């Protein structure tokens, strides 16, 4: 275990982390393996059945998500990128920080806009992405080192909460959570996440949050049921991941993808539906269940927001709205908050 110090940790946290690969920090007590299995079993046996969205991101799932971002119907990535391209200068001017801490491995065009401005306005700085994907962090590290040698890279190979809680409250930081990933959090995870994030933020910290907005159902439904079927493949691929993890026998030929915008809950719901009744066996844990014909498994939700209401809501978590950036069609919002003193 190689011991070095990093300016991003408080003294107390420093002792809990070690360098794994150059520039990548891991908690000493990292325990990764049992969590996905427990999560899959407990939610698959829930009533009705569902899955936590993070299981979607095995290597194939991550590849498919990259393809989704380029689909003509999937306006989210392009629109958010446009907003950041236009407003990065103002965002960074409004958030006087030394560290940009991104939730997600991030080395997209979007991150580049922010890092370019951070470097231009503040000079030497730190970039600290937090992600459970080591591959994503390594790619991000290599790209940042090549393109921004004046920016020090400290990747945190950890779950979001573990990562952001470790960052020194005295290091002025901009926490960046883009892509409307917050929309994939359910109604339990959402308040838990903001409570933990606000508690981890110091008095000089900011949050930049990307949120997709409520809009006509036809636009939303097209974005999540694209004509090339990539979204369906992405959602159903979760079962290939489960088959591997749990020696299960989910059969892609015996299921179909279904999604719709639920207006009451303001969310796109993405399901796998059984084409026929089938016995699902999970050999690794010696468990089985009957998946009935037409029974749905909720694989992912994607919530859509009214940005003003979101600003009001986050105020109750101790995050004060500083600025609101949007696109000409007002389809997507990028919101800047400051942790209240
Ligand atoms: C990552 N997340 C914000 C995407 C979304 O739009 O909710 C995931 C996604 N699922 C299907 N298409 C995209």
mmCIF file of C-alpha atoms and ligand atoms in Angstrom:
data_model
loop_
_atom_site.group_PDB
_atom_site.id
_atom_site.type_symbol
_atom_site.label_atom_id
_atom_site.label_comp_id
_atom_site.label_asym_id
_atom_site.label_seq_id
_atom_site.Cartn_x
_atom_site.Cartn_y
_atom_site.Cartn_z
ATOM 1 C CA UNK A 1 0.000 0.000 0.000
ATOM 2 C CA UNK A 2 1.654 3.189 -1.188
ATOM 3 C CA UNK A 3 1.195 6.148 1.135
ATOM 4 C CA UNK A 4 1.104 9.671 -0.209
ATOM 5 C CA UNK A 5 -0.803 12.732 0.808
ATOM 6 C CA UNK A 6 -3.437 14.502 -1.195
ATOM 7 C CA UNK A 7 -4.635 18.082 -0.712
ATOM 8 C CA UNK A 8 -8.230 17.004 -1.211
ATOM 9 C CA UNK A 9 -8.570 15.016 2.026
ATOM 10 C CA UNK A 10 -8.980 16.246 5.565
ATOM 11 C CA UNK A 11 -6.261 14.897 7.903
ATOM 12 C CA UNK A 12 -8.704 12.401 9.352
ATOM 13 C CA UNK A 13 -9.849 11.141 5.928
ATOM 14 C CA UNK A 14 -6.294 10.947 4.567
ATOM 15 C CA UNK A 15 -5.625 7.950 6.805
ATOM 16 C CA UNK A 16 -8.604 6.111 5.295
ATOM 17 C CA UNK A 17 -7.410 6.232 1.648
ATOM 18 C CA UNK A 18 -4.490 4.873 -0.303
ATOM 19 C CA UNK A 19 -3.220 5.212 -3.857
ATOM 20 C CA UNK A 20 -4.136 2.316 -6.094
ATOM 21 C CA UNK A 21 -3.007 3.407 -9.541
ATOM 22 C CA UNK A 22 -1.130 6.698 -9.983
ATOM 23 C CA UNK A 23 -3.612 9.508 -9.310
ATOM 24 C CA UNK A 24 -6.384 7.156 -8.169
ATOM 25 C CA UNK A 25 -7.390 6.861 -4.510
ATOM 26 C CA UNK A 26 -9.282 3.955 -2.964
ATOM 27 C CA UNK A 27 -10.738 3.663 0.543
ATOM 28 C CA UNK A 28 -8.704 1.196 2.652
ATOM 29 C CA UNK A 29 -11.841 -0.713 3.575
ATOM 30 C CA UNK A 30 -13.325 -0.762 0.048
ATOM 31 C CA UNK A 31 -15.884 -3.484 -0.091
ATOM 32 C CA UNK A 32 -17.323 -3.745 -3.556
ATOM 33 C CA UNK A 33 -18.326 -7.285 -4.267
ATOM 34 C CA UNK A 34 -21.290 -8.157 -2.083
ATOM 35 C CA UNK A 35 -23.264 -4.940 -2.615
ATOM 36 C CA UNK A 36 -24.572 -5.527 -6.179
ATOM 37 C CA UNK A 37 -25.700 -9.058 -5.385
ATOM 38 C CA UNK A 38 -27.657 -8.012 -2.317
ATOM 39 C CA UNK A 39 -29.188 -5.125 -4.203
ATOM 40 C CA UNK A 40 -30.319 -7.375 -7.082
ATOM 41 C CA UNK A 41 -31.855 -10.004 -4.833
ATOM 42 C CA UNK A 42 -33.712 -7.632 -2.543
ATOM 43 C CA UNK A 43 -35.237 -5.587 -5.356
ATOM 44 C CA UNK A 44 -36.011 -8.554 -7.651
ATOM 45 C CA UNK A 45 -38.017 -10.079 -4.824
ATOM 46 C CA UNK A 46 -39.774 -6.781 -4.063
ATOM 47 C CA UNK A 47 -43.450 -6.234 -4.955
ATOM 48 C CA UNK A 48 -43.490 -5.163 -7.757
ATOM 49 C CA UNK A 49 -40.021 -6.217 -8.925
ATOM 50 C CA UNK A 50 -37.410 -3.562 -9.763
ATOM 51 C CA UNK A 51 -33.662 -2.993 -10.048
ATOM 52 C CA UNK A 52 -31.261 -0.279 -9.000
ATOM 53 C CA UNK A 53 -30.059 1.627 -12.059
ATOM 54 C CA UNK A 54 -26.328 1.286 -11.392
ATOM 55 C CA UNK A 55 -26.400 -2.375 -12.509
ATOM 56 C CA UNK A 56 -26.889 -1.061 -16.050
ATOM 57 C CA UNK A 57 -23.290 0.097 -16.254
ATOM 58 C CA UNK A 58 -21.222 -2.999 -16.971
ATOM 59 C CA UNK A 59 -18.708 -2.454 -19.834
ATOM 60 C CA UNK A 60 -21.334 -3.204 -22.502
ATOM 61 C CA UNK A 61 -23.920 -1.012 -20.745
ATOM 62 C CA UNK A 62 -21.465 1.894 -20.559
ATOM 63 C CA UNK A 63 -20.752 1.477 -24.280
ATOM 64 C CA UNK A 64 -24.470 1.485 -25.089
ATOM 65 C CA UNK A 65 -25.018 4.567 -22.945
ATOM 66 C CA UNK A 66 -22.302 6.366 -24.945
ATOM 67 C CA UNK A 67 -24.269 5.480 -28.094
ATOM 68 C CA UNK A 68 -27.494 6.779 -26.524
ATOM 69 C CA UNK A 69 -25.834 10.160 -25.924
ATOM 70 C CA UNK A 70 -25.322 10.506 -29.699
ATOM 71 C CA UNK A 71 -28.844 9.470 -30.740
ATOM 72 C CA UNK A 72 -30.849 12.140 -32.553
ATOM 73 C CA UNK A 73 -33.798 11.672 -30.165
ATOM 74 C CA UNK A 74 -31.673 11.876 -26.994
ATOM 75 C CA UNK A 75 -31.402 15.654 -26.671
ATOM 76 C CA UNK A 76 -30.122 15.671 -23.068
ATOM 77 C CA UNK A 77 -26.340 15.394 -23.603
ATOM 78 C CA UNK A 78 -26.217 17.806 -26.534
ATOM 79 C CA UNK A 79 -28.408 20.372 -24.812
ATOM 80 C CA UNK A 80 -26.518 20.305 -21.533
ATOM 81 C CA UNK A 81 -23.233 20.530 -23.403
ATOM 82 C CA UNK A 82 -24.475 23.611 -25.255
ATOM 83 C CA UNK A 83 -25.484 25.259 -21.978
ATOM 84 C CA UNK A 84 -22.087 24.568 -20.431
ATOM 85 C CA UNK A 85 -20.225 25.703 -23.514
ATOM 86 C CA UNK A 86 -22.071 29.006 -23.435
ATOM 87 C CA UNK A 87 -21.987 29.592 -19.701
ATOM 88 C CA UNK A 88 -18.808 27.950 -18.364
ATOM 89 C CA UNK A 89 -17.141 31.347 -17.967
ATOM 90 C CA UNK A 90 -20.013 32.673 -15.862
ATOM 91 C CA UNK A 91 -20.385 29.453 -13.863
ATOM 92 C CA UNK A 92 -16.722 29.437 -12.849
ATOM 93 C CA UNK A 93 -16.761 33.185 -12.149
ATOM 94 C CA UNK A 94 -19.731 32.597 -9.822
ATOM 95 C CA UNK A 95 -18.018 29.721 -8.007
ATOM 96 C CA UNK A 96 -14.574 30.791 -6.738
ATOM 97 C CA UNK A 97 -13.078 27.362 -5.943
ATOM 98 C CA UNK A 98 -9.727 25.515 -6.050
ATOM 99 C CA UNK A 99 -11.149 22.089 -6.785
ATOM 100 C CA UNK A 100 -13.681 20.730 -9.286
ATOM 101 C CA UNK A 101 -15.110 17.477 -7.892
ATOM 102 C CA UNK A 102 -17.192 15.630 -10.463
ATOM 103 C CA UNK A 103 -19.659 12.931 -9.476
ATOM 104 C CA UNK A 104 -19.095 10.445 -12.307
ATOM 105 C CA UNK A 105 -15.798 9.687 -14.054
ATOM 106 C CA UNK A 106 -16.308 12.521 -16.481
ATOM 107 C CA UNK A 107 -14.068 13.560 -19.225
ATOM 108 C CA UNK A 108 -16.770 14.654 -21.550
ATOM 109 C CA UNK A 109 -16.832 17.835 -23.591
ATOM 110 C CA UNK A 110 -18.899 19.232 -20.727
ATOM 111 C CA UNK A 111 -16.139 18.767 -18.171
ATOM 112 C CA UNK A 112 -13.603 20.235 -20.573
ATOM 113 C CA UNK A 113 -15.554 23.519 -20.743
ATOM 114 C CA UNK A 114 -15.450 23.805 -16.956
ATOM 115 C CA UNK A 115 -11.785 22.843 -16.580
ATOM 116 C CA UNK A 116 -10.749 25.231 -19.353
ATOM 117 C CA UNK A 117 -12.419 28.128 -17.561
ATOM 118 C CA UNK A 118 -11.178 27.048 -14.139
ATOM 119 C CA UNK A 119 -7.624 27.071 -15.444
ATOM 120 C CA UNK A 120 -8.085 30.391 -17.243
ATOM 121 C CA UNK A 121 -9.627 32.154 -14.247
ATOM 122 C CA UNK A 122 -7.772 30.511 -11.330
ATOM 123 C CA UNK A 123 -4.646 28.826 -12.640
ATOM 124 C CA UNK A 124 -3.394 25.660 -10.931
ATOM 125 C CA UNK A 125 -6.338 23.673 -9.590
ATOM 126 C CA UNK A 126 -7.456 20.183 -8.676
ATOM 127 C CA UNK A 127 -9.854 17.913 -10.573
ATOM 128 C CA UNK A 128 -11.326 15.128 -8.441
ATOM 129 C CA UNK A 129 -13.780 12.831 -10.222
ATOM 130 C CA UNK A 130 -15.571 10.230 -8.100
ATOM 131 C CA UNK A 131 -16.693 6.961 -9.682
ATOM 132 C CA UNK A 132 -17.028 3.243 -9.054
ATOM 133 C CA UNK A 133 -15.713 2.557 -12.560
ATOM 134 C CA UNK A 134 -11.927 2.250 -12.521
ATOM 135 C CA UNK A 135 -11.804 2.182 -16.332
ATOM 136 C CA UNK A 136 -13.648 5.516 -16.497
ATOM 137 C CA UNK A 137 -11.308 7.104 -13.947
ATOM 138 C CA UNK A 138 -8.186 5.891 -15.760
ATOM 139 C CA UNK A 139 -9.429 7.273 -19.076
ATOM 140 C CA UNK A 140 -10.302 10.562 -17.391
ATOM 141 C CA UNK A 141 -6.881 10.741 -15.693
ATOM 142 C CA UNK A 142 -4.963 10.172 -18.916
ATOM 143 C CA UNK A 143 -7.013 12.738 -20.817
ATOM 144 C CA UNK A 144 -6.727 15.408 -18.092
ATOM 145 C CA UNK A 145 -2.975 14.860 -17.767
ATOM 146 C CA UNK A 146 -2.531 15.225 -21.519
ATOM 147 C CA UNK A 147 -4.792 18.249 -22.007
ATOM 148 C CA UNK A 148 -4.503 20.080 -18.664
ATOM 149 C CA UNK A 149 -1.030 19.474 -17.211
ATOM 150 C CA UNK A 150 -1.556 22.366 -14.767
ATOM 151 C CA UNK A 151 -4.562 20.622 -13.237
ATOM 152 C CA UNK A 152 -3.746 17.993 -10.617
ATOM 153 C CA UNK A 153 -5.833 14.858 -10.961
ATOM 154 C CA UNK A 154 -7.051 13.014 -7.853
ATOM 155 C CA UNK A 155 -9.594 10.367 -8.860
ATOM 156 C CA UNK A 156 -11.624 8.729 -6.106
ATOM 157 C CA UNK A 157 -12.516 5.122 -6.876
ATOM 158 C CA UNK A 158 -15.564 4.945 -4.638
ATOM 159 C CA UNK A 159 -19.303 5.383 -4.418
ATOM 160 C CA UNK A 160 -20.409 9.020 -4.633
ATOM 161 C CA UNK A 161 -21.207 9.427 -0.955
ATOM 162 C CA UNK A 162 -17.985 7.841 0.205
ATOM 163 C CA UNK A 163 -16.050 10.097 -2.177
ATOM 164 C CA UNK A 164 -17.635 13.464 -1.535
ATOM 165 C CA UNK A 165 -17.664 12.944 2.236
ATOM 166 C CA UNK A 166 -13.881 12.539 2.168
ATOM 167 C CA UNK A 167 -13.118 15.876 0.513
ATOM 168 C CA UNK A 168 -11.753 18.477 2.921
ATOM 169 C CA UNK A 169 -14.473 20.972 3.879
ATOM 170 C CA UNK A 170 -11.787 23.692 3.947
ATOM 171 C CA UNK A 171 -10.863 23.166 0.280
ATOM 172 C CA UNK A 172 -13.231 25.391 -1.741
ATOM 173 C CA UNK A 173 -14.810 22.936 -4.172
ATOM 174 C CA UNK A 174 -17.343 22.917 -6.951
ATOM 175 C CA UNK A 175 -19.258 19.628 -6.885
ATOM 176 C CA UNK A 176 -20.472 18.842 -10.393
ATOM 177 C CA UNK A 177 -23.327 16.424 -10.990
ATOM 178 C CA UNK A 178 -24.342 16.530 -14.636
ATOM 179 C CA UNK A 179 -26.371 14.639 -17.210
ATOM 180 C CA UNK A 180 -29.578 14.662 -15.123
ATOM 181 C CA UNK A 181 -28.293 11.557 -13.353
ATOM 182 C CA UNK A 182 -30.205 12.885 -10.362
ATOM 183 C CA UNK A 183 -33.316 11.874 -12.354
ATOM 184 C CA UNK A 184 -32.331 8.217 -11.954
ATOM 185 C CA UNK A 185 -32.558 8.440 -8.159
ATOM 186 C CA UNK A 186 -35.786 7.198 -6.644
ATOM 187 C CA UNK A 187 -37.724 9.015 -3.943
ATOM 188 C CA UNK A 188 -35.693 7.397 -1.171
ATOM 189 C CA UNK A 189 -32.265 7.897 -2.726
ATOM 190 C CA UNK A 190 -32.931 11.505 -3.727
ATOM 191 C CA UNK A 191 -33.330 13.062 -0.246
ATOM 192 C CA UNK A 192 -30.665 10.754 1.190
ATOM 193 C CA UNK A 193 -28.228 11.927 -1.482
ATOM 194 C CA UNK A 194 -28.820 15.655 -0.946
ATOM 195 C CA UNK A 195 -28.739 15.330 2.843
ATOM 196 C CA UNK A 196 -25.372 13.581 2.637
ATOM 197 C CA UNK A 197 -23.964 15.929 -0.001
ATOM 198 C CA UNK A 198 -25.006 19.107 1.843
ATOM 199 C CA UNK A 199 -23.571 17.708 5.093
ATOM 200 C CA UNK A 200 -20.267 16.968 3.334
ATOM 201 C CA UNK A 201 -19.991 20.432 1.762
ATOM 202 C CA UNK A 202 -17.945 23.166 3.408
ATOM 203 C CA UNK A 203 -18.861 26.866 3.710
ATOM 204 C CA UNK A 204 -17.020 27.766 0.471
ATOM 205 C CA UNK A 205 -18.472 24.956 -1.639
ATOM 206 C CA UNK A 206 -20.812 25.016 -4.631
ATOM 207 C CA UNK A 207 -22.940 22.476 -6.479
ATOM 208 C CA UNK A 208 -23.544 22.466 -10.240
ATOM 209 C CA UNK A 209 -26.507 20.263 -11.059
ATOM 210 C CA UNK A 210 -27.810 19.256 -14.510
ATOM 211 C CA UNK A 211 -31.541 18.464 -14.569
ATOM 212 C CA UNK A 212 -33.802 17.470 -17.442
ATOM 213 C CA UNK A 213 -37.097 19.337 -17.496
ATOM 214 C CA UNK A 214 -40.706 18.278 -17.800
ATOM 215 C CA UNK A 215 -41.822 18.629 -21.409
ATOM 216 C CA UNK A 216 -44.448 17.111 -23.753
ATOM 217 C CA UNK A 217 -44.655 13.328 -23.403
ATOM 218 C CA UNK A 218 -43.975 12.722 -27.122
ATOM 219 C CA UNK A 219 -40.523 14.337 -26.865
ATOM 220 C CA UNK A 220 -39.652 12.472 -23.691
ATOM 221 C CA UNK A 221 -40.945 9.148 -24.943
ATOM 222 C CA UNK A 222 -38.977 9.474 -28.202
ATOM 223 C CA UNK A 223 -35.782 10.127 -26.223
ATOM 224 C CA UNK A 224 -36.243 6.865 -24.278
ATOM 225 C CA UNK A 225 -37.628 4.707 -27.088
ATOM 226 C CA UNK A 226 -35.346 5.570 -29.973
ATOM 227 C CA UNK A 227 -35.945 4.352 -33.496
ATOM 228 C CA UNK A 228 -32.698 2.318 -33.553
ATOM 229 C CA UNK A 229 -33.603 0.395 -30.399
ATOM 230 C CA UNK A 230 -30.388 1.307 -28.580
ATOM 231 C CA UNK A 231 -32.210 2.305 -25.380
ATOM 232 C CA UNK A 232 -34.056 -1.011 -25.319
ATOM 233 C CA UNK A 233 -30.781 -2.875 -25.756
ATOM 234 C CA UNK A 234 -29.214 -0.802 -22.960
ATOM 235 C CA UNK A 235 -32.056 -1.565 -20.546
ATOM 236 C CA UNK A 236 -32.274 -5.289 -21.343
ATOM 237 C CA UNK A 237 -28.487 -5.645 -21.168
ATOM 238 C CA UNK A 238 -28.814 -5.390 -17.393
ATOM 239 C CA UNK A 239 -29.934 -9.019 -17.427
ATOM 240 C CA UNK A 240 -26.716 -10.149 -19.114
ATOM 241 C CA UNK A 241 -24.905 -8.489 -16.226
ATOM 242 C CA UNK A 242 -27.162 -10.242 -13.693
ATOM 243 C CA UNK A 243 -26.672 -13.571 -15.471
ATOM 244 C CA UNK A 244 -22.922 -13.180 -15.027
ATOM 245 C CA UNK A 245 -23.036 -11.991 -11.422
ATOM 246 C CA UNK A 246 -25.529 -14.568 -10.209
ATOM 247 C CA UNK A 247 -25.260 -17.389 -12.744
ATOM 248 C CA UNK A 248 -28.845 -16.619 -13.709
ATOM 249 C CA UNK A 249 -30.759 -17.648 -16.821
ATOM 250 C CA UNK A 250 -32.528 -14.482 -17.978
ATOM 251 C CA UNK A 251 -33.115 -14.950 -21.722
ATOM 252 C CA UNK A 252 -33.213 -11.786 -23.879
ATOM 253 C CA UNK A 253 -35.462 -13.576 -26.395
ATOM 254 C CA UNK A 254 -38.118 -14.051 -23.713
ATOM 255 C CA UNK A 255 -38.453 -10.397 -22.738
ATOM 256 C CA UNK A 256 -39.199 -7.048 -24.358
ATOM 257 C CA UNK A 257 -38.512 -3.413 -23.564
ATOM 258 C CA UNK A 258 -41.340 -1.043 -22.634
ATOM 259 C CA UNK A 259 -41.126 2.606 -21.583
ATOM 260 C CA UNK A 260 -43.563 5.431 -21.056
ATOM 261 C CA UNK A 261 -43.799 8.857 -19.420
ATOM 262 C CA UNK A 262 -45.807 8.622 -16.229
ATOM 263 C CA UNK A 263 -47.237 12.147 -15.963
ATOM 264 C CA UNK A 264 -48.397 11.764 -12.377
ATOM 265 C CA UNK A 265 -44.895 10.881 -11.178
ATOM 266 C CA UNK A 266 -43.159 13.093 -13.783
ATOM 267 C CA UNK A 267 -40.903 10.263 -14.814
ATOM 268 C CA UNK A 268 -39.984 8.024 -17.707
ATOM 269 C CA UNK A 269 -40.296 4.419 -16.561
ATOM 270 C CA UNK A 270 -38.214 1.759 -18.322
ATOM 271 C CA UNK A 271 -39.280 -1.863 -17.964
ATOM 272 C CA UNK A 272 -38.400 -5.380 -19.036
ATOM 273 C CA UNK A 273 -41.610 -7.328 -19.717
ATOM 274 C CA UNK A 274 -41.785 -11.142 -19.781
ATOM 275 C CA UNK A 275 -42.982 -12.442 -23.164
ATOM 276 C CA UNK A 276 -43.902 -15.788 -21.561
ATOM 277 C CA UNK A 277 -44.027 -17.259 -18.075
ATOM 278 C CA UNK A 278 -40.551 -18.562 -17.236
ATOM 279 C CA UNK A 279 -38.593 -19.848 -14.294
ATOM 280 C CA UNK A 280 -35.670 -17.584 -13.455
ATOM 281 C CA UNK A 281 -32.921 -19.443 -11.636
ATOM 282 C CA UNK A 282 -30.046 -17.692 -9.876
ATOM 283 C CA UNK A 283 -27.676 -20.603 -9.383
ATOM 284 C CA UNK A 284 -25.010 -18.653 -7.489
ATOM 285 C CA UNK A 285 -27.383 -18.109 -4.575
ATOM 286 C CA UNK A 286 -29.582 -21.165 -5.125
ATOM 287 C CA UNK A 287 -32.743 -19.086 -5.599
ATOM 288 C CA UNK A 288 -35.518 -19.054 -8.216
ATOM 289 C CA UNK A 289 -38.769 -17.284 -9.056
ATOM 290 C CA UNK A 290 -41.551 -17.487 -11.635
ATOM 291 C CA UNK A 291 -41.505 -14.494 -13.955
ATOM 292 C CA UNK A 292 -45.102 -14.375 -15.150
ATOM 293 C CA UNK A 293 -46.093 -13.526 -18.732
ATOM 294 C CA UNK A 294 -46.539 -9.709 -19.047
ATOM 295 C CA UNK A 295 -45.073 -9.123 -15.603
ATOM 296 C CA UNK A 296 -42.810 -6.071 -15.630
ATOM 297 C CA UNK A 297 -39.496 -5.445 -13.919
ATOM 298 C CA UNK A 298 -38.815 -1.720 -13.471
ATOM 299 C CA UNK A 299 -35.177 -1.342 -14.529
ATOM 300 C CA UNK A 300 -34.795 2.427 -14.472
ATOM 301 C CA UNK A 301 -36.695 5.644 -13.876
ATOM 302 C CA UNK A 302 -35.714 9.007 -15.278
ATOM 303 C CA UNK A 303 -37.410 11.814 -13.396
ATOM 304 C CA UNK A 304 -38.066 15.171 -15.021
ATOM 305 C CA UNK A 305 -38.007 18.427 -13.102
ATOM 306 C CA UNK A 306 -39.400 21.923 -12.826
ATOM 307 C CA UNK A 307 -36.128 23.782 -12.144
ATOM 308 C CA UNK A 308 -37.686 26.473 -9.949
ATOM 309 C CA UNK A 309 -39.298 23.891 -7.709
ATOM 310 C CA UNK A 310 -35.997 22.011 -7.585
ATOM 311 C CA UNK A 311 -34.213 25.194 -6.460
ATOM 312 C CA UNK A 312 -36.842 25.726 -3.773
ATOM 313 C CA UNK A 313 -36.552 22.128 -2.640
ATOM 314 C CA UNK A 314 -32.762 22.153 -2.409
ATOM 315 C CA UNK A 315 -32.932 25.277 -0.263
ATOM 316 C CA UNK A 316 -34.359 23.043 2.469
ATOM 317 C CA UNK A 317 -31.181 20.961 2.265
ATOM 318 C CA UNK A 318 -29.105 24.103 2.897
ATOM 319 C CA UNK A 319 -28.242 24.783 -0.748
ATOM 320 C CA UNK A 320 -28.978 28.333 -1.916
ATOM 321 C CA UNK A 321 -29.686 28.913 -5.622
ATOM 322 C CA UNK A 322 -27.040 31.147 -7.212
ATOM 323 C CA UNK A 323 -27.744 30.893 -10.937
ATOM 324 C CA UNK A 324 -29.932 29.102 -13.456
ATOM 325 C CA UNK A 325 -28.684 28.382 -16.970
ATOM 326 C CA UNK A 326 -30.887 26.944 -19.685
ATOM 327 C CA UNK A 327 -31.117 26.497 -23.477
ATOM 328 C CA UNK A 328 -33.292 28.520 -25.883
ATOM 329 C CA UNK A 329 -36.006 25.800 -25.916
ATOM 330 C CA UNK A 330 -35.861 25.531 -22.103
ATOM 331 C CA UNK A 331 -35.534 21.744 -22.293
ATOM 332 C CA UNK A 332 -32.704 21.336 -19.800
ATOM 333 C CA UNK A 333 -31.425 23.287 -16.794
ATOM 334 C CA UNK A 334 -28.001 23.638 -15.234
ATOM 335 C CA UNK A 335 -28.373 24.989 -11.713
ATOM 336 C CA UNK A 336 -25.670 26.472 -9.516
ATOM 337 C CA UNK A 337 -26.062 26.357 -5.736
ATOM 338 C CA UNK A 338 -23.929 27.540 -2.845
ATOM 339 C CA UNK A 339 -23.743 25.720 0.470
ATOM 340 C CA UNK A 340 -25.283 28.056 3.034
ATOM 341 C CA UNK A 341 -22.866 29.229 5.756
HETATM 342 C C1 LIG B 1 -27.713 8.504 -17.030
HETATM 343 N N1 LIG B 1 -29.099 8.964 -17.132
HETATM 344 C C2 LIG B 1 -29.188 10.395 -16.840
HETATM 345 C C3 LIG B 1 -29.797 8.579 -18.351
HETATM 346 C C4 LIG B 1 -31.220 9.195 -18.377
HETATM 347 O O1 LIG B 1 -31.511 9.921 -19.317
HETATM 348 O O2 LIG B 1 -31.974 8.988 -17.438
HETATM 349 C C5 LIG B 1 -29.877 7.072 -18.471
HETATM 350 C C6 LIG B 1 -30.656 6.604 -19.665
HETATM 351 N N2 LIG B 1 -31.456 5.567 -19.647
HETATM 352 C C7 LIG B 1 -31.980 5.395 -20.851
HETATM 353 N N3 LIG B 1 -31.530 6.360 -21.627
HETATM 354 C C8 LIG B 1 -30.683 7.105 -20.914
#
